[in-house]
Amino acid sequence: MSGKKASRAAATEKKGKVLEIGAVVTNPGSSFENKTGGWRAMRPVWNKEKCTQCMICWMFCPDMAIPQKDGKRGETNFDFCKGCGICKSECVFGAITMEKEKK
Amino acid sequence: MINALPERELFAPGHSACAGCGAPIVARIVLKIGGPETIVCNATGCMEVFTTPHPRTSWKVPWIHAAFENAAAVASGVDRALKKLGTRDRTNLVILGGDGGTFDIGFGALSGMLERGHKATYVCYDNEAYMNTGIQRSGATPKYANTTTTPAGRSVHGKTEFTKQLPFIVAAHGAYTATANVAFPQDLADKLKKSFAFNGPSYIQVFSPCPTGWRHPTDQSIEIAKLAFKTNVYPLYEIENGILKINRKPTQATPIEEYLMRQGRFKHLTKEEIADLQQHVNADWERLLKLEESGLRIF
């Protein structure tokens, strides 16, 4: 489901629901349902061979789209990557290149 | 070094910040250092709007927003309530505000909180204008910057005043004060740790680029933040117990032109105006160096 559709589905669901007092949100981290990957015009491509696992891209990703597990970088999460290109600019080893997003 | 920060993520993806925004990186680092036992009080601003589009939230810690001007006052209440509950010692209290909510609108509440000596950390992510409402000038906007309320025209070239020196005003209250930069996460993390350990109010002002308002490509956010440090536009210092210490010094200061010409908000600048800004930056830097060298208790 694309980001737009998901947010529309959430809105219809909201109509039938009674809000909490003070409109309190009781589900922590629920923005996870909002897939922002649809905003992307450029796609970062990760070259595993050039990567030295320095984690600079992980630190500077504003969308938490680059996961780290046990000190190792994981595959980019394209559900959330907005394609800003910070990872490409900050990678000292040239392990990330930007490509035009395909439909 | 960056690897030394905790892996756990208490800030969820899917927030609606613009691509290339510096503010989510600040929020991430704050929560990485604060841990799950953190309470966040948020002032109105980009951070509040993009992290909590109802009925969702990006925060995995308790979070409260009341109004634009009173984030620090809300935190004062939270501090007192925690004391009554007896959980104050193991809870970190963070206030997050933009530069508009800190320099201008929330200034009274911030001053009150500092004066009453509440144990809380005020983190101001400084993107140098009211970005959420459409790039209006604030007390933090630098001189000559083009904003929608100070447009660069033929006779007036952007904002006509210099930035408010808020860290010094805050330090005069006796608080632990520091400036940080989103391009130096380890430095910011160290300052956050210090502020959580400090028994009293603390204030950290973080330089955070905004591609939409500053009119630069989204991928250059961190590069521009690094240039702000290299050109001494945004020095990294802390004032602890009234004594100023510069945390990092560029080996050789870069001419300010390099920083300015990367951003659309400064593209109308003439040679004289650039020289004026350079002179101002040099004077500020020299004053900082002298203050550090003297070792005097300035506040």
Coordinates of C-alpha atoms in Angstrom, one line a residue:
Chain A
M1 CA 0.0 0.0 0.0
S2 CA 1.4 3.4 -1.0
G3 CA 1.8 6.2 1.6
K4 CA -1.2 8.2 0.3
K5 CA -3.5 5.2 0.3
A6 CA -2.4 4.2 3.8
S7 CA -3.1 7.6 5.2
R8 CA -6.5 7.7 3.4
A9 CA -7.3 4.3 4.9
A10 CA -6.3 5.7 8.3
A11 CA -8.6 8.7 7.9
T12 CA -11.7 6.5 7.1
E13 CA -10.8 4.3 10.0
K14 CA -10.6 7.4 12.2
K15 CA -14.1 8.5 11.3
G16 CA -15.7 5.5 12.9
K17 CA -13.5 5.7 16.1
V18 CA -14.1 7.7 19.2
L19 CA -11.0 9.8 20.0
E20 CA -9.2 9.5 23.3
I21 CA -9.7 12.3 25.8
G22 CA -7.4 15.2 24.9
A23 CA -6.8 13.5 21.5
V24 CA -4.0 11.5 23.2
V25 CA -2.2 9.1 20.8
T26 CA -1.8 5.8 22.7
N27 CA 0.2 3.9 20.1
P28 CA 3.9 4.9 20.4
G29 CA 5.9 4.9 17.2
S30 CA 2.8 4.5 15.1
S31 CA 4.1 6.8 12.3
F32 CA 5.7 3.6 11.1
E33 CA 2.4 3.0 9.2
N34 CA 3.1 6.1 7.1
K35 CA 5.3 5.0 4.3
T36 CA 7.1 8.0 3.0
G37 CA 9.1 6.2 0.3
G38 CA 6.6 7.5 -2.3
W39 CA 8.2 10.9 -2.0
R40 CA 11.5 9.7 -3.6
A41 CA 12.7 10.9 -6.9
M42 CA 16.3 9.6 -6.6
R43 CA 17.2 6.2 -5.2
P44 CA 20.4 5.6 -3.3
V45 CA 22.2 2.4 -4.5
W46 CA 24.6 0.8 -2.0
N47 CA 27.8 -0.8 -3.2
K48 CA 28.6 -3.5 -0.6
E49 CA 32.1 -4.0 -1.8
K50 CA 33.2 -0.4 -1.3
C51 CA 31.4 -0.1 2.1
T52 CA 33.6 -0.2 5.2
Q53 CA 30.8 -0.3 7.7
C54 CA 31.7 3.1 9.2
M55 CA 28.0 3.9 9.8
I56 CA 28.2 7.6 8.9
C57 CA 25.2 7.1 6.6
W58 CA 23.3 5.4 9.4
M59 CA 24.0 8.3 11.7
F60 CA 23.0 11.1 9.2
C61 CA 19.9 9.4 7.7
P62 CA 17.0 11.7 8.8
D63 CA 14.4 9.0 8.0
M64 CA 16.0 6.0 9.8
A65 CA 16.0 4.2 6.4
I66 CA 19.4 2.8 7.0
P67 CA 19.3 0.1 9.6
Q68 CA 22.2 -1.1 11.8
K69 CA 22.3 -4.4 13.5
D70 CA 25.3 -5.6 15.6
G71 CA 27.5 -3.0 14.0
K72 CA 26.7 -4.0 10.5
R73 CA 24.8 -1.9 8.0
G74 CA 21.6 -3.4 6.6
E75 CA 19.9 -2.9 3.2
T76 CA 18.3 0.5 2.8
N77 CA 14.6 0.5 3.8
F78 CA 12.8 2.0 0.7
D79 CA 9.5 2.2 2.6
F80 CA 10.9 5.3 4.3
C81 CA 13.8 6.6 2.2
K82 CA 12.8 10.0 0.8
G83 CA 15.9 10.1 -1.5
C84 CA 17.4 13.2 0.0
G85 CA 20.9 12.0 -0.9
I86 CA 22.7 12.9 2.4
C87 CA 24.1 9.4 2.6
K88 CA 25.6 9.8 -0.9
S89 CA 27.2 13.2 0.0
E90 CA 28.5 12.0 3.4
C91 CA 29.9 8.6 2.2
V92 CA 33.7 9.1 2.3
F93 CA 34.3 5.9 0.3
G94 CA 31.9 6.5 -2.6
A95 CA 29.9 3.4 -1.7
I96 CA 26.5 5.1 -2.4
T97 CA 25.4 6.4 -5.8
M98 CA 22.1 8.1 -6.7
E99 CA 19.9 6.7 -9.5
K100 CA 16.7 8.0 -11.0
E101 CA 13.7 6.3 -9.4
K102 CA 11.8 3.9 -11.8
K103 CA 8.1 3.5 -11.8
Chain B
M1 CA 33.5 7.1 16.7
I2 CA 29.9 7.5 15.4
N3 CA 29.5 3.8 16.0
A4 CA 29.8 4.5 19.7
L5 CA 26.3 5.9 19.8
P6 CA 23.6 3.3 20.9
E7 CA 21.9 1.3 18.1
R8 CA 18.5 1.4 19.6
E9 CA 16.0 3.7 17.8
L10 CA 13.3 5.5 19.9
F11 CA 12.3 7.7 17.1
A12 CA 10.1 6.0 14.5
P13 CA 10.4 6.5 10.8
G14 CA 7.5 7.6 8.7
H15 CA 7.5 11.2 10.0
S16 CA 6.7 13.8 7.4
A17 CA 9.8 16.1 7.6
C18 CA 11.1 17.4 4.3
A19 CA 13.8 15.3 2.6
G20 CA 17.2 16.4 3.9
C21 CA 15.9 18.0 7.2
G22 CA 18.3 18.2 10.1
A23 CA 15.8 18.2 12.9
P24 CA 15.0 14.4 12.9
I25 CA 18.7 13.7 13.3
V26 CA 18.7 15.9 16.4
A27 CA 15.6 14.1 17.8
R28 CA 17.3 10.8 17.2
I29 CA 20.5 11.7 19.0
V30 CA 18.6 13.2 21.9
L31 CA 16.6 9.9 22.3
K32 CA 19.7 7.7 21.8
I33 CA 21.4 9.4 24.7
G34 CA 18.3 10.0 26.8
G35 CA 17.1 6.4 26.5
P36 CA 13.6 5.1 27.2
E37 CA 13.3 6.9 30.5
T38 CA 12.9 10.3 28.8
I39 CA 10.0 12.7 28.8
V40 CA 9.9 15.1 25.9
C41 CA 8.1 18.5 26.0
N42 CA 7.7 19.9 22.6
A43 CA 7.1 23.5 21.6
T44 CA 5.1 24.2 18.5
G45 CA 7.1 24.1 15.3
C46 CA 8.2 21.8 12.5
M47 CA 9.3 19.1 15.0
E48 CA 5.8 19.0 16.7
V49 CA 4.0 19.1 13.3
F50 CA 6.0 16.5 11.4
T51 CA 6.3 13.9 14.2
T52 CA 2.7 13.8 15.4
P53 CA 0.2 13.9 12.5
H54 CA -2.9 12.7 14.3
P55 CA -3.6 9.8 15.0
R56 CA 0.0 8.7 14.7
T57 CA 3.2 9.6 16.5
S58 CA 6.9 9.1 15.8
W59 CA 7.9 9.1 19.5
K60 CA 8.4 6.0 21.5
V61 CA 8.8 7.9 24.8
P62 CA 6.2 10.1 26.7
W63 CA 5.7 13.3 24.7
I64 CA 3.6 16.4 25.5
H65 CA 2.8 19.5 23.5
A66 CA 0.7 22.3 24.9
A67 CA 1.2 25.6 23.0
F68 CA 3.9 27.6 21.2
E69 CA 5.2 29.7 24.0
N70 CA 5.1 27.5 27.1
A71 CA 7.2 24.4 26.4
A72 CA 9.6 25.4 29.2
A73 CA 6.7 26.1 31.6
V74 CA 5.2 22.7 30.9
A75 CA 8.5 21.1 31.6
S76 CA 8.7 23.0 34.9
G77 CA 5.4 21.3 35.9
V78 CA 6.6 17.9 34.8
D79 CA 9.8 18.4 36.8
R80 CA 7.8 19.2 40.0
A81 CA 5.4 16.3 39.4
L82 CA 8.3 13.8 38.9
K83 CA 9.8 15.1 42.2
K84 CA 6.5 14.4 44.0
L85 CA 6.3 10.9 42.4
G86 CA 9.9 10.2 43.5
T87 CA 11.1 9.2 40.0
R88 CA 13.0 12.4 39.2
D89 CA 16.4 10.9 39.5
R90 CA 16.0 8.2 36.9
T91 CA 14.0 10.3 34.4
N92 CA 15.6 12.6 31.8
L93 CA 13.5 15.6 31.0
V94 CA 14.0 17.2 27.5
I95 CA 12.4 20.2 26.0
L96 CA 12.6 20.5 22.2
G97 CA 11.9 23.8 20.5
G98 CA 12.8 25.5 17.2
D99 CA 14.5 28.8 17.2
G100 CA 11.2 30.7 16.9
G101 CA 9.8 29.0 19.9
T102 CA 13.0 29.6 21.8
F103 CA 14.5 33.0 20.8
D104 CA 11.2 34.9 20.4
I105 CA 7.9 33.3 21.5
G106 CA 9.0 30.9 24.2
F107 CA 11.7 33.2 25.6
G108 CA 9.8 34.3 28.7
A109 CA 8.9 30.8 29.7
L110 CA 12.5 29.7 29.0
S111 CA 13.9 32.5 31.2
G112 CA 11.4 31.6 34.0
M113 CA 12.4 27.9 33.9
L114 CA 16.1 28.8 34.0
E115 CA 15.6 31.2 36.9
R116 CA 13.6 28.8 39.0
G117 CA 16.4 26.2 38.5
H118 CA 14.3 23.3 37.2
K119 CA 16.4 20.3 36.2
A120 CA 15.6 20.0 32.5
T121 CA 17.5 20.1 29.2
Y122 CA 16.3 22.6 26.7
V123 CA 17.4 21.5 23.2
C124 CA 16.8 24.2 20.6
Y125 CA 17.2 23.0 17.0
D126 CA 18.3 26.2 15.3
N127 CA 17.3 26.5 11.6
E128 CA 17.4 30.2 11.7
A129 CA 13.7 31.1 10.8
Y130 CA 10.1 30.1 11.3
M131 CA 10.2 27.3 8.8
N132 CA 6.9 25.6 9.7
T133 CA 4.8 28.6 8.8
G134 CA 6.7 29.5 5.6
I135 CA 10.2 31.0 6.4
Q136 CA 9.5 34.1 8.4
R137 CA 12.4 35.9 10.0
S138 CA 13.1 35.1 13.7
G139 CA 15.6 36.4 16.3
A140 CA 18.0 33.7 15.1
T141 CA 18.0 34.6 11.4
P142 CA 21.4 35.9 10.3
K143 CA 21.9 39.3 8.8
Y144 CA 21.1 39.7 5.1
A145 CA 19.2 36.4 4.9
N146 CA 16.3 36.4 2.5
T147 CA 13.0 35.3 4.2
T148 CA 9.4 35.9 3.3
T149 CA 9.1 38.8 5.8
T150 CA 12.6 40.2 5.0
P151 CA 12.6 39.7 1.2
A152 CA 15.8 40.7 -0.7
G153 CA 14.8 43.6 -3.0
R154 CA 16.5 46.4 -4.7
S155 CA 16.9 48.7 -1.7
V156 CA 16.8 46.3 1.3
H157 CA 18.9 43.2 1.1
G158 CA 17.2 40.7 3.5
K159 CA 17.3 41.0 7.3
T160 CA 18.9 44.1 8.6
E161 CA 19.8 42.9 12.1
F162 CA 22.4 40.5 13.5
T163 CA 21.4 37.2 15.3
K164 CA 20.4 37.4 19.0
Q165 CA 23.2 36.0 21.1
L166 CA 20.9 33.7 23.1
P167 CA 23.5 31.3 24.5
F168 CA 25.1 34.2 26.5
I169 CA 21.7 35.3 27.7
V170 CA 20.9 31.8 28.9
A171 CA 24.4 31.4 30.5
A172 CA 23.8 34.6 32.4
H173 CA 21.0 32.7 34.2
G174 CA 23.6 30.3 35.5
A175 CA 22.6 27.4 33.3
Y176 CA 24.9 24.9 31.6
T177 CA 24.9 26.3 28.1
A178 CA 26.4 24.7 24.9
T179 CA 26.2 25.1 21.2
A180 CA 26.3 22.0 19.0
N181 CA 26.1 21.1 15.3
V182 CA 24.1 18.3 13.7
A183 CA 27.2 17.5 11.6
F184 CA 29.1 16.5 14.8
P185 CA 26.9 13.9 16.5
Q186 CA 29.5 12.7 19.0
D187 CA 30.0 16.3 20.3
L188 CA 26.3 16.7 20.7
A189 CA 26.0 13.4 22.5
D190 CA 28.8 14.4 24.9
K191 CA 27.0 17.7 25.7
L192 CA 23.7 15.9 26.2
K193 CA 25.3 13.5 28.6
K194 CA 26.8 16.4 30.5
S195 CA 23.4 18.2 30.7
F196 CA 21.5 15.1 31.9
A197 CA 24.1 14.8 34.7
F198 CA 24.0 18.5 35.6
N199 CA 21.8 19.2 38.6
G200 CA 20.0 22.2 37.2
P201 CA 18.7 23.8 34.0
S202 CA 20.7 23.3 30.8
Y203 CA 20.5 24.7 27.3
I204 CA 21.9 23.2 24.1
Q205 CA 21.5 25.0 20.8
V206 CA 21.9 22.8 17.8
F207 CA 22.6 24.1 14.3
S208 CA 20.2 22.3 12.0
P209 CA 20.0 23.1 8.2
C210 CA 16.7 23.4 6.5
P211 CA 16.9 22.8 2.7
T212 CA 13.4 24.2 2.1
G213 CA 14.1 27.5 3.9
W214 CA 17.7 28.0 3.1
R215 CA 17.2 27.0 -0.6
H216 CA 20.0 24.4 -1.0
P217 CA 19.9 20.9 -2.5
T218 CA 18.7 18.3 0.1
D219 CA 21.9 16.3 0.0
Q220 CA 24.0 19.2 1.1
S221 CA 22.5 19.7 4.6
I222 CA 25.3 18.1 6.5
E223 CA 28.0 19.6 4.2
I224 CA 26.6 23.1 4.9
A225 CA 26.5 22.3 8.7
K226 CA 30.2 21.4 8.5
L227 CA 31.0 24.6 6.6
A228 CA 29.2 26.6 9.3
F229 CA 31.8 25.2 11.7
K230 CA 34.8 25.5 9.4
T231 CA 34.0 29.2 8.7
N232 CA 33.4 30.0 12.4
V233 CA 29.8 31.1 11.6
Y234 CA 28.6 28.6 14.3
P235 CA 31.4 28.0 16.8
L236 CA 31.1 25.0 19.1
Y237 CA 31.5 26.0 22.7
E238 CA 30.1 25.4 26.2
I239 CA 29.7 27.6 29.3
E240 CA 29.9 25.5 32.4
N241 CA 29.8 27.2 35.8
G242 CA 30.3 30.5 34.0
I243 CA 33.6 29.4 32.4
L244 CA 33.6 29.3 28.6
K245 CA 35.4 26.5 26.7
I246 CA 35.6 26.1 22.9
N247 CA 35.2 22.4 22.1
R248 CA 36.5 22.3 18.6
K249 CA 38.5 24.7 16.5
P250 CA 38.9 24.6 12.8
T251 CA 42.6 24.2 11.9
Q252 CA 42.2 27.1 9.4
A253 CA 39.1 29.2 9.1
T254 CA 37.5 29.0 5.6
P255 CA 36.3 32.3 4.0
I256 CA 32.7 32.8 4.8
E257 CA 31.8 33.2 1.1
E258 CA 32.0 29.4 0.7
Y259 CA 29.3 28.9 3.3
L260 CA 27.1 31.7 2.0
M261 CA 27.2 30.9 -1.7
R262 CA 25.9 27.4 -1.2
Q263 CA 22.5 28.8 -0.1
G264 CA 19.8 30.5 -2.1
R265 CA 18.9 32.7 0.8
F266 CA 22.2 34.5 0.5
K267 CA 22.6 34.6 -3.3
H268 CA 21.7 38.3 -3.6
L269 CA 24.7 39.4 -1.4
T270 CA 27.2 42.0 -2.7
K271 CA 31.0 41.9 -2.0
E272 CA 30.6 44.6 0.7
E273 CA 27.9 42.7 2.5
I274 CA 30.0 39.5 2.5
A275 CA 32.9 41.5 3.9
D276 CA 30.6 42.9 6.6
L277 CA 29.5 39.4 7.6
Q278 CA 33.1 38.2 7.6
Q279 CA 34.2 41.0 9.8
H280 CA 31.3 40.3 12.3
V281 CA 32.2 36.5 12.3
N282 CA 35.9 37.3 12.9
A283 CA 35.1 39.7 15.8
D284 CA 32.8 37.2 17.4
W285 CA 35.4 34.4 17.1
E286 CA 38.2 36.6 18.5
R287 CA 36.0 37.5 21.5
L288 CA 35.3 33.8 22.1
L289 CA 39.1 33.0 22.0
K290 CA 39.8 35.8 24.4
L291 CA 37.1 34.7 26.8
E292 CA 38.5 31.2 26.7
E293 CA 42.1 32.3 27.1
S294 CA 41.3 34.5 30.1
G295 CA 39.7 31.6 32.0
L296 CA 37.5 34.2 33.7
R297 CA 34.2 33.3 35.3
I298 CA 32.1 35.4 32.9
F299 CA 28.7 34.9 34.6

